[in-house]
mmCIF file of C-alpha atoms in Angstrom:
data_model
loop_
_atom_site.group_PDB
_atom_site.id
_atom_site.type_symbol
_atom_site.label_atom_id
_atom_site.label_comp_id
_atom_site.label_asym_id
_atom_site.label_seq_id
_atom_site.Cartn_x
_atom_site.Cartn_y
_atom_site.Cartn_z
ATOM 1 C CA MET A 1 -95.490 -14.873 9.958
ATOM 2 C CA VAL A 2 -94.348 -18.517 10.331
ATOM 3 C CA SER A 3 -94.818 -21.485 13.086
ATOM 4 C CA VAL A 4 -91.768 -23.381 14.735
ATOM 5 C CA THR A 5 -93.068 -27.521 14.256
ATOM 6 C CA ALA A 6 -91.476 -30.172 15.887
ATOM 7 C CA ASP A 7 -90.540 -31.559 12.816
ATOM 8 C CA GLN A 8 -88.872 -28.720 11.306
ATOM 9 C CA ILE A 9 -86.336 -28.967 14.446
ATOM 10 C CA ARG A 10 -85.902 -32.486 13.889
ATOM 11 C CA LYS A 11 -84.957 -32.060 10.671
ATOM 12 C CA ARG A 12 -82.579 -29.849 11.445
ATOM 13 C CA LEU A 13 -80.349 -33.093 12.785
ATOM 14 C CA GLY A 14 -81.934 -35.836 10.988
ATOM 15 C CA LEU A 15 -83.612 -36.848 13.888
ATOM 16 C CA THR A 16 -87.216 -38.798 14.229
ATOM 17 C CA VAL A 17 -90.069 -39.282 16.070
ATOM 18 C CA ALA A 18 -88.136 -42.303 17.299
ATOM 19 C CA ASP A 19 -85.531 -40.362 18.350
ATOM 20 C CA ILE A 20 -87.659 -37.782 20.115
ATOM 21 C CA SER A 21 -90.904 -37.113 20.572
ATOM 22 C CA ASP A 22 -93.092 -34.420 19.743
ATOM 23 C CA THR A 23 -93.708 -33.422 23.137
ATOM 24 C CA ASP A 24 -90.091 -33.592 24.352
ATOM 25 C CA VAL A 25 -89.548 -31.458 21.064
ATOM 26 C CA LEU A 26 -91.941 -29.072 21.897
ATOM 27 C CA ALA A 27 -91.219 -28.379 25.058
ATOM 28 C CA PHE A 28 -87.557 -27.421 24.026
ATOM 29 C CA ARG A 29 -89.105 -24.923 21.620
ATOM 30 C CA ASP A 30 -90.941 -23.383 24.495
ATOM 31 C CA GLU A 31 -87.847 -23.406 26.644
ATOM 32 C CA ALA A 32 -85.678 -21.963 23.730
ATOM 33 C CA THR A 33 -88.224 -19.419 22.926
ATOM 34 C CA ALA A 34 -88.687 -18.474 26.502
ATOM 35 C CA PHE A 35 -84.601 -17.932 26.767
ATOM 36 C CA LEU A 36 -84.417 -16.378 23.538
ATOM 37 C CA SER A 37 -87.465 -13.645 24.705
ATOM 38 C CA GLU A 38 -85.425 -13.138 27.448
ATOM 39 C CA GLU A 39 -82.382 -12.056 25.962
ATOM 40 C CA ILE A 40 -83.618 -10.008 23.129
ATOM 41 C CA GLY A 41 -86.408 -8.280 25.623
ATOM 42 C CA LYS A 42 -88.924 -8.955 23.332
ATOM 43 C CA THR A 43 -91.653 -11.874 23.949
ATOM 44 C CA LEU A 44 -91.316 -14.209 20.867
ATOM 45 C CA ASN A 45 -94.382 -16.782 20.039
ATOM 46 C CA ALA A 46 -93.046 -19.938 18.055
ATOM 47 C CA ASP A 47 -96.838 -20.440 16.455
ATOM 48 C CA ASP A 48 -96.684 -16.875 15.371
ATOM 49 C CA CYS A 49 -93.265 -15.109 14.358
ATOM 50 C CA ALA A 50 -91.167 -14.061 11.816
ATOM 51 C CA GLU A 51 -89.101 -16.139 10.098
ATOM 52 C CA SER A 52 -85.639 -14.889 11.841
ATOM 53 C CA GLU A 53 -87.040 -15.429 15.152
ATOM 54 C CA ALA A 54 -88.262 -18.828 13.810
ATOM 55 C CA ASN A 55 -84.839 -19.773 13.054
ATOM 56 C CA ALA A 56 -83.196 -18.712 16.224
ATOM 57 C CA ILE A 57 -85.857 -20.962 17.833
ATOM 58 C CA ARG A 58 -85.300 -23.578 15.669
ATOM 59 C CA ASN A 59 -81.368 -23.870 16.063
ATOM 60 C CA LEU A 60 -81.602 -23.477 20.004
ATOM 61 C CA GLY A 61 -84.567 -26.137 19.924
ATOM 62 C CA VAL A 62 -81.991 -28.438 17.532
ATOM 63 C CA ILE A 63 -78.937 -28.045 20.291
ATOM 64 C CA TYR A 64 -81.507 -29.022 23.233
ATOM 65 C CA CYS A 65 -82.881 -31.868 21.201
ATOM 66 C CA TYR A 66 -79.023 -33.368 20.258
ATOM 67 C CA CYS A 67 -78.354 -33.044 23.924
ATOM 68 C CA LYS A 68 -81.487 -34.939 25.007
ATOM 69 C CA VAL A 69 -81.046 -37.676 22.813
ATOM 70 C CA THR A 70 -77.312 -38.110 23.252
ATOM 71 C CA GLY A 71 -77.747 -37.821 27.119
ATOM 72 C CA GLY A 72 -76.335 -34.480 27.484
ATOM 73 C CA SER A 73 -78.022 -31.539 29.155
ATOM 74 C CA ALA A 74 -78.539 -27.372 27.955
ATOM 75 C CA VAL A 75 -79.350 -24.716 29.616
ATOM 76 C CA GLY A 76 -79.911 -21.260 27.457
ATOM 77 C CA LEU A 77 -76.800 -21.399 25.597
ATOM 78 C CA ASP A 78 -74.617 -23.599 27.517
ATOM 79 C CA PHE A 79 -74.610 -27.633 26.719
ATOM 80 C CA SER A 80 -72.701 -30.330 27.188
ATOM 81 C CA ILE A 81 -72.507 -33.821 26.232
ATOM 82 C CA GLY A 82 -70.500 -35.762 28.824
ATOM 83 C CA ASP A 83 -68.334 -38.013 28.011
ATOM 84 C CA LEU A 84 -69.748 -39.013 24.499
ATOM 85 C CA ARG A 85 -67.915 -39.111 21.237
ATOM 86 C CA VAL A 86 -69.402 -36.410 19.224
ATOM 87 C CA SER A 87 -67.875 -36.494 15.277
ATOM 88 C CA PRO A 88 -66.450 -33.510 13.678
ATOM 89 C CA ASN A 89 -69.441 -33.173 11.794
ATOM 90 C CA ALA A 90 -72.139 -33.259 14.580
ATOM 91 C CA GLY A 91 -69.825 -31.208 16.629
ATOM 92 C CA LYS A 92 -69.303 -28.339 13.639
ATOM 93 C CA GLN A 93 -72.963 -28.235 12.996
ATOM 94 C CA LEU A 94 -73.893 -27.631 16.755
ATOM 95 C CA GLU A 95 -71.453 -25.038 16.755
ATOM 96 C CA PHE A 96 -72.474 -23.290 13.255
ATOM 97 C CA LEU A 97 -76.403 -23.649 15.182
ATOM 98 C CA LEU A 98 -75.023 -22.226 18.567
ATOM 99 C CA GLU A 99 -73.274 -19.312 16.446
ATOM 100 C CA GLN A 100 -76.257 -18.203 14.209
ATOM 101 C CA VAL A 101 -78.591 -18.051 17.729
ATOM 102 C CA GLU A 102 -75.832 -15.922 18.959
ATOM 103 C CA ARG A 103 -75.788 -13.799 16.248
ATOM 104 C CA PHE A 104 -79.815 -13.378 16.392
ATOM 105 C CA ILE A 105 -79.322 -12.214 20.272
ATOM 106 C CA ALA A 106 -76.777 -9.659 19.292
ATOM 107 C CA ARG A 107 -78.887 -8.122 16.261
ATOM 108 C CA GLN A 108 -81.959 -8.115 18.152
ATOM 109 C CA LYS A 109 -80.188 -6.149 20.977
ATOM 110 C CA ARG A 110 -78.229 -3.668 18.569
ATOM 111 C CA PHE A 111 -81.904 -3.156 16.793
ATOM 112 C CA GLY A 112 -83.589 -3.014 20.284
ATOM 113 C CA LEU A 113 -81.274 -0.532 21.558
ATOM 114 C CA SER A 114 -81.234 1.351 18.213
ATOM 115 C CA LEU A 115 -85.148 2.010 18.495
ATOM 116 C CA GLN A 116 -84.987 3.459 22.154
ATOM 117 C CA GLU A 117 -82.156 6.285 21.434
ATOM 118 C CA GLY A 118 -82.907 8.949 19.947
ATOM 119 C CA PRO A 119 -83.229 12.662 20.549
#
């Protein structure tokens, strides 16, 4: 089992403590954890989770952090950067991270449903 740290989240986009504080990053981590828990119908714990769960939490946390440092906003899987110009690489990286989160949710929902089905 692994733990999702503030440094792991910041590292995904090359952010530093000067860009966004541990307090903010950990708040976004917890928000991402709560959202993903609700989406998959399973309580996740960012301090003690499987690597696939940690990866999804990190990815969604990165999106939230990126929105914060660029003046955008994020709720669930919806985020906006406003009128700011986002470089194509950053935009593609955020899109990739969001796709990873969506695939995690889909896999978990499918896996959860198969456990509930049966004779």
